[in-house]
CSV table of C-alpha atoms and ligand atoms in Angstrom, one decimal:
chain,number,residue,atom,x,y,z
A,1,MET,CA,34.3,189.5,4.4
A,2,LEU,CA,35.6,188.1,1.1
A,3,VAL,CA,35.5,190.1,-2.1
A,4,LYS,CA,35.7,188.9,-5.6
A,5,GLY,CA,36.0,191.3,-8.5
A,6,VAL,CA,34.2,190.2,-11.7
A,7,VAL,CA,34.8,191.8,-15.0
A,8,PHE,CA,31.9,192.5,-17.4
A,9,TYR,CA,32.3,193.8,-20.9
A,10,LEU,CA,29.8,196.4,-22.1
A,11,ASP,CA,27.2,195.6,-24.8
A,12,SER,CA,27.7,198.9,-26.5
A,13,GLU,CA,30.1,201.9,-26.4
A,14,LEU,CA,30.1,203.9,-23.2
A,15,PRO,CA,27.6,206.8,-23.4
A,16,THR,CA,29.1,210.3,-23.9
A,17,GLU,CA,27.9,211.5,-20.5
A,18,ALA,CA,29.7,208.6,-18.8
A,19,LYS,CA,32.9,209.3,-20.8
A,20,LEU,CA,32.8,212.9,-19.5
A,21,LEU,CA,32.2,211.6,-16.0
A,22,LEU,CA,35.3,209.4,-16.3
A,23,GLU,CA,37.3,212.5,-17.3
A,24,ASP,CA,35.9,214.5,-14.4
A,25,PHE,CA,36.6,211.7,-12.1
A,26,ARG,CA,40.3,211.5,-13.2
A,27,LEU,CA,40.6,215.3,-12.8
A,28,ALA,CA,39.2,215.1,-9.3
A,29,VAL,CA,41.6,212.3,-8.4
A,30,ASN,CA,44.6,214.2,-9.7
A,31,ASN,CA,43.6,217.4,-8.0
A,32,ALA,CA,43.1,215.6,-4.8
A,33,ILE,CA,46.5,214.0,-5.2
A,34,ARG,CA,48.2,217.3,-5.6
A,35,ALA,CA,46.3,218.8,-2.7
A,36,GLY,CA,47.2,215.8,-0.5
A,37,LEU,CA,50.9,216.0,-1.4
A,38,GLN,CA,51.0,219.7,-0.5
A,39,ALA,CA,49.2,219.2,2.8
A,40,ARG,CA,50.9,215.9,3.5
A,41,VAL,CA,47.7,214.0,4.1
A,42,THR,CA,46.5,210.7,2.7
A,43,SER,CA,43.2,209.8,4.4
A,44,ARG,CA,40.0,210.2,2.5
A,45,ASN,CA,38.4,212.4,5.2
A,46,ALA,CA,41.4,214.8,5.3
A,47,LEU,CA,41.4,215.0,1.5
A,48,VAL,CA,37.6,215.8,1.5
A,49,LYS,CA,38.3,218.6,3.9
A,50,ILE,CA,41.0,220.3,1.9
A,51,ALA,CA,39.9,219.6,-1.7
A,52,TYR,CA,36.1,219.3,-1.7
A,53,GLU,CA,35.2,223.0,-1.7
A,54,ASN,CA,37.5,223.9,-4.5
A,55,PHE,CA,36.5,221.1,-6.8
A,56,ARG,CA,32.9,221.6,-6.0
A,57,GLU,CA,33.1,225.2,-7.3
A,58,GLU,CA,34.5,224.0,-10.6
A,59,HIS,CA,32.2,221.1,-11.0
A,60,PRO,CA,29.0,222.1,-9.3
A,61,ARG,CA,26.9,219.3,-10.8
A,62,MET,CA,29.0,216.2,-10.3
A,63,TYR,CA,27.3,213.6,-8.1
A,64,ALA,CA,28.7,214.1,-4.6
A,65,LYS,CA,29.2,210.4,-3.8
A,66,HIS,CA,31.4,210.0,-6.9
A,67,LEU,CA,33.5,212.9,-5.8
A,68,VAL,CA,34.0,211.2,-2.4
A,69,SER,CA,35.1,208.0,-4.0
A,70,ALA,CA,37.6,210.0,-6.2
A,71,PHE,CA,39.1,211.2,-2.9
A,72,GLU,CA,39.4,207.6,-1.8
A,73,VAL,CA,41.2,206.6,-5.0
A,74,ALA,CA,43.5,209.5,-4.5
A,75,GLY,CA,44.1,208.5,-0.9
A,76,ASN,CA,45.2,205.0,-2.1
A,77,VAL,CA,47.5,206.5,-4.7
A,78,LEU,CA,49.1,208.7,-2.1
A,79,LYS,CA,49.5,205.9,0.4
A,80,ASN,CA,51.3,203.8,-2.2
A,81,HIS,CA,53.5,206.8,-3.1
A,82,ARG,CA,54.4,207.4,0.5
A,83,ARG,CA,55.3,203.7,1.0
A,84,ARG,CA,57.6,203.9,-2.0
A,85,VAL,CA,59.2,207.1,-0.8
A,86,ARG,CA,59.8,205.6,2.7
A,87,LYS,CA,61.5,202.6,1.1
A,88,GLY,CA,63.8,205.0,-0.7
A,89,VAL,CA,62.6,204.2,-4.2
A,90,THR,CA,63.0,207.1,-6.6
A,91,CYS,CA,59.7,207.9,-8.1
A,92,ARG,CA,57.8,210.7,-9.8
A,93,ILE,CA,55.0,212.6,-8.3
A,94,PRO,CA,52.0,210.3,-8.8
A,95,TYR,CA,49.5,211.2,-11.6
A,96,VAL,CA,46.7,209.0,-12.8
A,97,LYS,CA,46.7,208.7,-16.6
A,98,ARG,CA,44.1,205.9,-17.0
A,99,LEU,CA,40.5,206.8,-17.4
A,100,LEU,CA,38.7,205.1,-14.6
A,101,MET,CA,36.1,205.7,-12.0
A,102,LYS,CA,34.9,204.0,-8.9
A,103,ALA,CA,31.4,204.1,-7.5
A,104,GLU,CA,30.5,202.9,-4.0
A,105,ASN,CA,27.7,200.4,-3.7
A,106,GLN,CA,25.1,203.1,-2.8
A,107,ALA,CA,26.2,205.2,-5.8
A,108,TYR,CA,24.9,202.8,-8.5
A,109,LYS,CA,22.2,200.3,-9.2
A,110,LEU,CA,22.7,196.9,-10.8
A,111,ASP,CA,19.6,194.9,-12.0
A,112,ARG,CA,20.9,191.4,-11.4
A,113,ASN,CA,18.3,189.8,-13.8
A,114,SER,CA,18.8,192.0,-16.8
A,115,GLY,CA,22.5,193.0,-16.2
A,116,ILE,CA,21.8,196.7,-16.6
A,117,ILE,CA,23.7,199.2,-14.4
A,118,ASP,CA,22.0,202.5,-13.6
A,119,LEU,CA,24.8,205.0,-13.0
A,120,PRO,CA,24.0,208.5,-11.8
A,121,ILE,CA,26.1,211.2,-13.5
A,122,MET,CA,24.8,214.3,-11.9
A,123,ALA,CA,21.5,215.7,-10.6
A,124,GLY,CA,18.8,214.6,-13.0
A,125,CYS,CA,21.1,212.7,-15.4
A,126,HIS,CA,21.6,208.9,-15.3
A,127,VAL,CA,23.1,206.5,-17.8
A,128,GLU,CA,22.3,202.9,-18.5
A,129,LEU,CA,25.2,200.5,-19.0
A,130,ARG,CA,24.2,197.1,-20.6
A,131,LEU,CA,26.6,194.3,-19.5
A,132,VAL,CA,27.4,191.3,-21.5
A,133,VAL,CA,26.3,188.4,-19.3
A,134,SER,CA,27.7,184.9,-19.8
A,135,GLN,CA,27.2,181.7,-17.8
A,136,TYR,CA,30.2,182.6,-15.8
A,137,HIS,CA,28.7,185.9,-14.8
A,138,ARG,CA,25.3,184.3,-14.1
A,139,LYS,CA,26.9,182.3,-11.3
A,140,TYR,CA,27.7,185.5,-9.4
A,141,LEU,CA,24.6,187.5,-10.4
A,142,ASP,CA,22.1,184.8,-9.4
A,143,ASP,CA,23.8,183.9,-6.1
A,144,MET,CA,21.8,186.1,-3.7
A,145,SER,CA,24.1,185.2,-0.8
A,146,LEU,CA,26.6,187.6,-2.6
A,147,SER,CA,26.1,191.3,-2.0
A,148,LEU,CA,27.3,194.0,-4.3
A,149,GLY,CA,30.3,196.1,-3.4
A,150,SER,CA,31.9,198.9,-5.4
A,151,LEU,CA,31.8,199.3,-9.2
A,152,THR,CA,34.8,200.3,-11.3
A,153,VAL,CA,34.1,201.7,-14.7
A,154,LEU,CA,36.7,201.7,-17.5
A,155,PRO,CA,36.2,202.9,-21.1
A,156,ASP,CA,35.3,199.4,-22.4
A,157,ARG,CA,34.5,197.3,-19.3
A,158,VAL,CA,33.3,197.5,-15.7
A,159,MET,CA,34.3,195.5,-12.6
A,160,VAL,CA,31.7,194.7,-10.0
A,161,ALA,CA,32.9,193.6,-6.6
A,162,PHE,CA,30.8,190.7,-5.1
A,163,ARG,CA,31.1,190.2,-1.4
A,164,LYS,CA,30.2,187.5,1.0
A,165,ASP,CA,31.0,186.4,4.6
A,166,ALA,CA,33.7,183.7,4.6
A,167,PRO,CA,31.9,180.3,5.0
A,168,LYS,CA,33.0,178.2,8.0
A,169,PRO,CA,35.4,175.5,6.8
A,170,TYR,CA,34.0,172.0,6.9
A,171,ALA,CA,35.4,169.3,9.3
A,172,PRO,CA,37.8,167.3,7.0
A,173,GLU,CA,37.2,163.7,6.3
A,174,SER,CA,40.4,163.2,4.4
A,175,ALA,CA,43.6,165.1,3.7
A,176,LEU,CA,45.4,166.3,0.6
A,177,SER,CA,49.1,167.2,1.3
A,178,LEU,CA,51.0,169.0,-1.4
A,179,ASP,CA,54.7,169.7,-1.9
A,180,THR,CA,55.1,172.6,-4.3
A,181,ASN,CA,57.8,172.1,-6.9
A,182,GLU,CA,58.9,173.9,-10.0
A,183,ARG,CA,56.9,171.8,-12.4
A,184,SER,CA,54.3,170.1,-10.3
A,185,LEU,CA,52.5,169.8,-7.1
A,186,ASP,CA,53.3,166.4,-5.7
A,187,GLY,CA,51.6,164.9,-2.7
A,188,VAL,CA,49.5,162.3,-1.0
A,189,PHE,CA,45.8,161.8,-0.6
A,190,VAL,CA,44.8,160.1,2.7
A,191,GLU,CA,41.4,158.7,3.2
A,192,GLY,CA,40.8,156.2,6.0
A,193,ASP,CA,43.6,153.6,5.7
A,194,VAL,CA,44.4,154.4,2.1
A,195,VAL,CA,47.4,156.6,1.2
A,196,LYS,CA,47.8,157.4,-2.5
A,197,ALA,CA,50.2,159.5,-4.5
A,198,ILE,CA,48.8,162.4,-6.4
A,199,LYS,CA,50.2,164.8,-8.9
A,200,ALA,CA,49.2,168.1,-10.6
A,201,GLU,CA,51.7,168.8,-13.4
A,202,PHE,CA,52.4,172.1,-15.0
A,203,PRO,CA,55.6,171.7,-17.0
A,204,ASP,CA,54.6,174.3,-19.4
A,205,ILE,CA,54.9,177.2,-16.9
A,206,ALA,CA,58.6,176.9,-16.8
A,207,VAL,CA,58.8,176.6,-20.6
A,208,ILE,CA,56.7,179.8,-21.0
A,209,GLN,CA,58.8,181.7,-18.5
A,210,GLN,CA,62.1,180.7,-20.1
A,211,ARG,CA,60.7,181.6,-23.5
A,212,HIS,CA,59.6,185.1,-22.5
A,213,HIS,CA,62.8,185.6,-20.6
A,214,ASP,CA,64.8,184.8,-23.7
A,215,ARG,CA,62.6,186.9,-25.9
A,216,ARG,CA,63.0,189.9,-23.5
A,217,LYS,CA,66.8,189.5,-23.5
A,218,ARG,CA,66.8,189.5,-27.3
A,219,LEU,CA,64.6,192.5,-27.5
A,220,GLN,CA,66.8,194.4,-25.1
A,221,LYS,CA,69.8,193.7,-27.2
A,222,LYS,CA,68.1,194.4,-30.5
A,223,LYS,CA,66.5,197.7,-29.4
A,224,ALA,CA,69.5,198.8,-27.2
A,225,HIS,CA,69.6,202.1,-29.2
A,226,ASP,CA,66.1,203.0,-28.2
A,227,ARG,CA,65.3,202.5,-24.6
A,228,ARG,CA,61.7,203.7,-24.9
A,229,ILE,CA,60.8,201.2,-27.6
A,230,SER,CA,62.7,198.5,-25.8
A,231,ARG,CA,60.8,199.2,-22.6
A,232,ASN,CA,57.4,199.2,-24.3
A,233,LEU,CA,58.1,195.9,-26.1
A,234,CYS,CA,59.4,194.3,-22.9
A,235,ARG,CA,56.3,195.5,-21.0
A,236,ARG,CA,54.1,193.9,-23.6
A,237,GLU,CA,56.0,190.7,-23.3
A,238,GLY,CA,55.6,190.8,-19.6
A,239,THR,CA,51.8,191.3,-19.7
A,240,ARG,CA,51.4,188.4,-22.1
A,241,GLU,CA,53.6,186.1,-20.0
A,242,HIS,CA,51.7,187.1,-16.9
A,243,ARG,CA,48.3,186.2,-18.5
A,244,ARG,CA,49.5,182.9,-19.8
A,245,ILE,CA,50.9,181.9,-16.5
A,246,ASP,CA,48.0,183.2,-14.4
A,247,TYR,CA,45.6,181.2,-16.6
A,248,ARG,CA,47.5,178.0,-15.9
A,249,LEU,CA,47.8,178.6,-12.2
A,250,HIS,CA,44.1,179.1,-11.9
A,251,GLN,CA,43.5,175.8,-13.8
A,252,VAL,CA,45.8,173.9,-11.5
A,253,ALA,CA,44.2,175.5,-8.4
A,254,ASN,CA,40.7,174.7,-9.6
A,255,SER,CA,41.4,171.1,-10.2
A,256,VAL,CA,43.1,170.6,-6.9
A,257,LEU,CA,40.2,172.4,-5.1
A,258,LYS,CA,37.5,170.5,-7.0
A,259,PHE,CA,39.1,167.2,-5.8
A,260,ALA,CA,39.4,168.4,-2.3
A,261,GLU,CA,35.8,169.6,-2.1
A,262,GLU,CA,34.5,166.3,-3.5
A,263,LYS,CA,36.5,164.3,-0.9
A,264,LYS,CA,36.0,166.8,1.9
A,265,SER,CA,39.7,167.1,2.3
A,266,ALA,CA,41.8,169.5,4.3
A,267,ILE,CA,44.6,170.8,2.1
A,268,VAL,CA,48.1,170.9,3.6
A,269,LEU,CA,50.7,173.2,2.0
A,270,GLU,CA,54.2,174.3,3.1
A,271,ASN,CA,54.6,177.7,4.6
A,272,LEU,CA,56.8,179.6,2.1
A,273,LYS,CA,57.7,182.3,4.4
A,274,GLY,CA,61.5,182.9,4.5
A,275,PHE,CA,62.1,180.6,1.6
A,276,LYS,CA,65.8,181.0,0.7
A,277,SER,CA,67.9,179.0,-1.6
A,278,LYS,CA,71.7,178.8,-1.7
A,279,ARG,CA,72.1,177.6,-5.2
A,280,SER,CA,73.5,178.9,-8.5
A,281,LYS,CA,72.6,182.3,-9.8
A,282,GLU,CA,70.6,180.8,-12.7
A,283,LEU,CA,68.6,178.5,-10.5
A,284,ASN,CA,68.0,181.3,-8.0
A,285,ARG,CA,66.5,183.4,-10.9
A,286,ARG,CA,64.3,180.5,-11.9
A,287,MET,CA,63.2,180.0,-8.3
A,288,SER,CA,62.4,183.6,-7.8
A,289,VAL,CA,60.3,184.0,-10.9
A,290,TRP,CA,58.5,180.7,-10.4
A,291,PRO,CA,55.2,181.9,-9.0
A,292,ARG,CA,54.8,179.3,-6.2
A,293,ARG,CA,53.6,182.0,-3.8
A,294,LYS,CA,51.1,183.1,-6.4
A,295,LEU,CA,49.8,179.5,-6.7
A,296,HIS,CA,49.5,179.2,-2.9
A,297,GLN,CA,47.6,182.6,-2.8
A,298,ILE,CA,45.2,181.4,-5.5
A,299,ILE,CA,44.6,178.1,-3.7
A,300,GLU,CA,44.1,179.7,-0.3
A,301,TYR,CA,41.8,182.4,-1.6
A,302,LYS,CA,39.6,180.0,-3.6
A,303,ALA,CA,39.6,177.6,-0.7
A,304,GLN,CA,38.4,180.3,1.6
A,305,TRP,CA,35.6,181.2,-0.8
A,306,LYS,CA,34.4,177.6,-0.9
A,307,GLY,CA,35.0,176.8,2.8
A,308,ILE,CA,37.8,174.3,2.3
A,309,PRO,CA,40.2,174.1,5.2
A,310,VAL,CA,43.8,174.9,4.3
A,311,VAL,CA,46.7,174.1,6.7
A,312,LYS,CA,50.2,175.6,6.3
A,313,VAL,CA,53.1,174.0,8.0
A,314,ASP,CA,56.8,174.7,8.4
A,315,PRO,CA,58.6,172.8,5.7
A,316,ARG,CA,61.9,172.5,7.6
A,317,ASN,CA,63.6,169.1,6.8
A,318,SER,CA,60.5,167.9,5.1
A,319,SER,CA,62.6,166.7,2.1
A,320,LYS,CA,65.2,165.1,4.3
A,321,THR,CA,63.2,163.2,6.9
A,322,CYS,CA,62.2,159.6,6.7
A,323,PRO,CA,58.5,159.5,7.7
A,324,VAL,CA,58.7,155.9,8.9
A,325,CYS,CA,61.7,155.9,11.3
A,326,GLY,CA,62.3,159.7,11.6
A,327,ARG,CA,65.9,159.7,10.5
A,328,ILE,CA,67.2,162.8,8.9
A,329,GLN,CA,69.4,162.4,5.8
A,330,TYR,CA,71.8,165.2,5.5
A,331,SER,CA,73.5,163.9,2.4
A,332,ARG,CA,72.3,165.1,-1.0
A,333,MET,CA,69.4,163.1,-2.4
A,334,GLY,CA,68.6,162.1,-5.9
A,335,ALA,CA,65.1,161.9,-7.3
A,336,VAL,CA,64.3,159.0,-4.8
A,337,PHE,CA,64.5,159.3,-1.1
A,338,VAL,CA,66.2,156.2,0.4
A,339,CYS,CA,66.5,155.4,4.1
A,340,GLN,CA,68.5,152.9,6.0
A,341,CYS,CA,65.3,151.4,7.3
A,342,GLY,CA,64.3,150.3,3.9
A,343,TRP,CA,61.9,153.2,3.0
A,344,ARG,CA,62.1,154.3,-0.6
A,345,LEU,CA,59.9,156.9,-2.2
A,346,ASP,CA,59.9,159.7,-4.8
A,347,ARG,CA,61.6,162.7,-3.1
A,348,HIS,CA,58.7,165.1,-3.6
A,349,ILE,CA,56.0,162.7,-2.5
A,350,ASN,CA,58.1,161.9,0.6
A,351,ALA,CA,58.3,165.6,1.4
A,352,SER,CA,54.5,165.9,1.2
A,353,ILE,CA,54.1,162.9,3.6
A,354,ASN,CA,56.3,164.8,6.1
A,355,LEU,CA,54.2,167.9,5.7
A,356,LEU,CA,51.1,166.0,6.5
A,357,GLN,CA,52.8,164.4,9.5
A,358,THR,CA,53.8,167.8,10.8
A,359,ALA,CA,50.2,169.0,10.4
A,360,ILE,CA,48.8,166.0,12.2
A,361,SER,CA,51.3,166.2,15.1
A,362,LYS,CA,50.4,169.8,15.6
A,363,GLY,CA,46.7,168.9,15.6
A,364,MET,CA,46.0,171.1,12.6
A,365,ALA,CA,44.3,168.4,10.5
A,366,GLY,CA,41.2,168.0,12.5
A,367,GLY,CA,41.9,164.7,14.3
A,368,LEU,CA,42.9,162.8,11.1
A,369,ARG,CA,45.4,160.0,11.5
A,370,PHE,CA,47.5,158.1,9.0
A,371,ASN,CA,50.2,155.6,8.6
A,372,PRO,CA,52.9,156.2,6.0
A,373,GLY,CA,53.4,152.4,5.8
A,374,ALA,CA,50.0,152.2,4.2
A,375,PHE,CA,51.3,154.1,1.1
A,376,GLN,CA,50.2,152.4,-2.1
A,377,HIS,CA,53.4,152.4,-4.2
A,378,ASP,CA,51.7,151.4,-7.4
A,379,VAL,CA,48.9,154.0,-7.6
A,380,MET,CA,49.3,157.6,-8.9
A,381,MET,CA,46.3,159.9,-9.3
A,382,ILE,CA,46.8,162.8,-11.7
A,383,LEU,CA,44.7,165.8,-10.7
A,384,TYR,CA,45.9,168.0,-13.5
A,385,GLU,CA,48.1,168.0,-16.5
A,386,PRO,CA,48.5,170.5,-19.4
A,387,ALA,CA,46.4,168.3,-21.7
A,388,MET,CA,43.4,169.0,-19.5
A,389,ALA,CA,43.6,172.7,-20.2
A,390,ALA,CA,40.4,174.2,-21.6
A,391,ARG,CA,42.3,175.6,-24.5
A,392,SER,CA,45.7,174.9,-26.0
A,393,GLU,CA,48.3,177.3,-27.0
A,394,PRO,CA,48.5,178.2,-30.7
A,395,ASN,CA,52.2,177.4,-30.7
A,396,GLY,CA,51.7,174.0,-29.2
A,397,THR,CA,53.5,174.7,-25.9
A,398,SER,CA,51.0,172.8,-23.9
A,399,GLY,CA,52.1,169.2,-23.5
A,400,ILE,CA,55.9,169.8,-23.9
A,401,ALA,CA,57.6,167.9,-21.1
A,402,GLY,CA,61.2,168.9,-21.7
A,403,VAL,CA,62.6,172.3,-20.8
A,404,THR,CA,65.4,174.0,-22.5
B,1,ZN,ZN1,63.7,155.4,7.7
């Protein structure tokens, strides 16, 4: 079962009854957390057993299903807390500050035509929440193959979980093999006898990360006398950075998947598990913040949702091997891979050819075959570049190729 959370903003302010419900819900969560900590339990059922009666006496009219989902939220908080404690991380006793409530799918009604949510508060009291529905939201509301999951209510917006069974991936007719690099996805597209280079470039991600990193360092220095302010400012920087990068990663993933879907391709990626680099401290920092894993997660998740097959292969020696004669070059390479047999190719694209060959040799690419000799050296297809972004940055970061 796949789940996709879709955020809707509210047409008007949250009704007072609903605001009170959010507060009651938070109270129930925090009570259950305390009870769970004392009794050393984390499961929803155990929490219901120890905390239900007490809370019921204080809030006799609260809708019972909401109370049960409050226990579920508390259980999740407790599980996370227990995990941190086991890892030896020092942390405070958990306490939910945010106003939020969760309703299971039987505990609310959503009219998918009008976008109105009917939320029961207590016996005999319901509120209507009008959602702002855009074209993007229509895609989910009108697709009747999607069923409704839980609803999360926040003071200014709600999140509706849409669920569907994972579609069966199609049998691939072509392959898209991608080597993941700091500033681009480089790879080959193989269809029949044709092998072409492809590229999805995102040089601005590294620029954005460097810029926010510098800014955080400057803030820490400037506000060194006040750690609270420094921490808050840095957190704000972090949120902004996170949003800007996420937006770009989704754009890159979307363009790659659109291409793959049109051509009925299987996507080949390197398996990033156990990725370690033995390079300089600065390069290690850049590599560890560079969200390649995040990009892969987004691609895999979206592919699953659309039924596009994704194959992950062990990248060992993929950048050092000659795909034509199989020699492994242990000496350091420049930007171009050169082999004694006469094979020359961009290092990254060469790596993607090796990834594809590994996938094919393991029978993971659905019976596809290909010959690296058929590579068309003069063709390069661009799947994505920053200029294709739906919106540009106010400071003109999009499109800068050089990185400081
Ligand atoms: Zn060779």
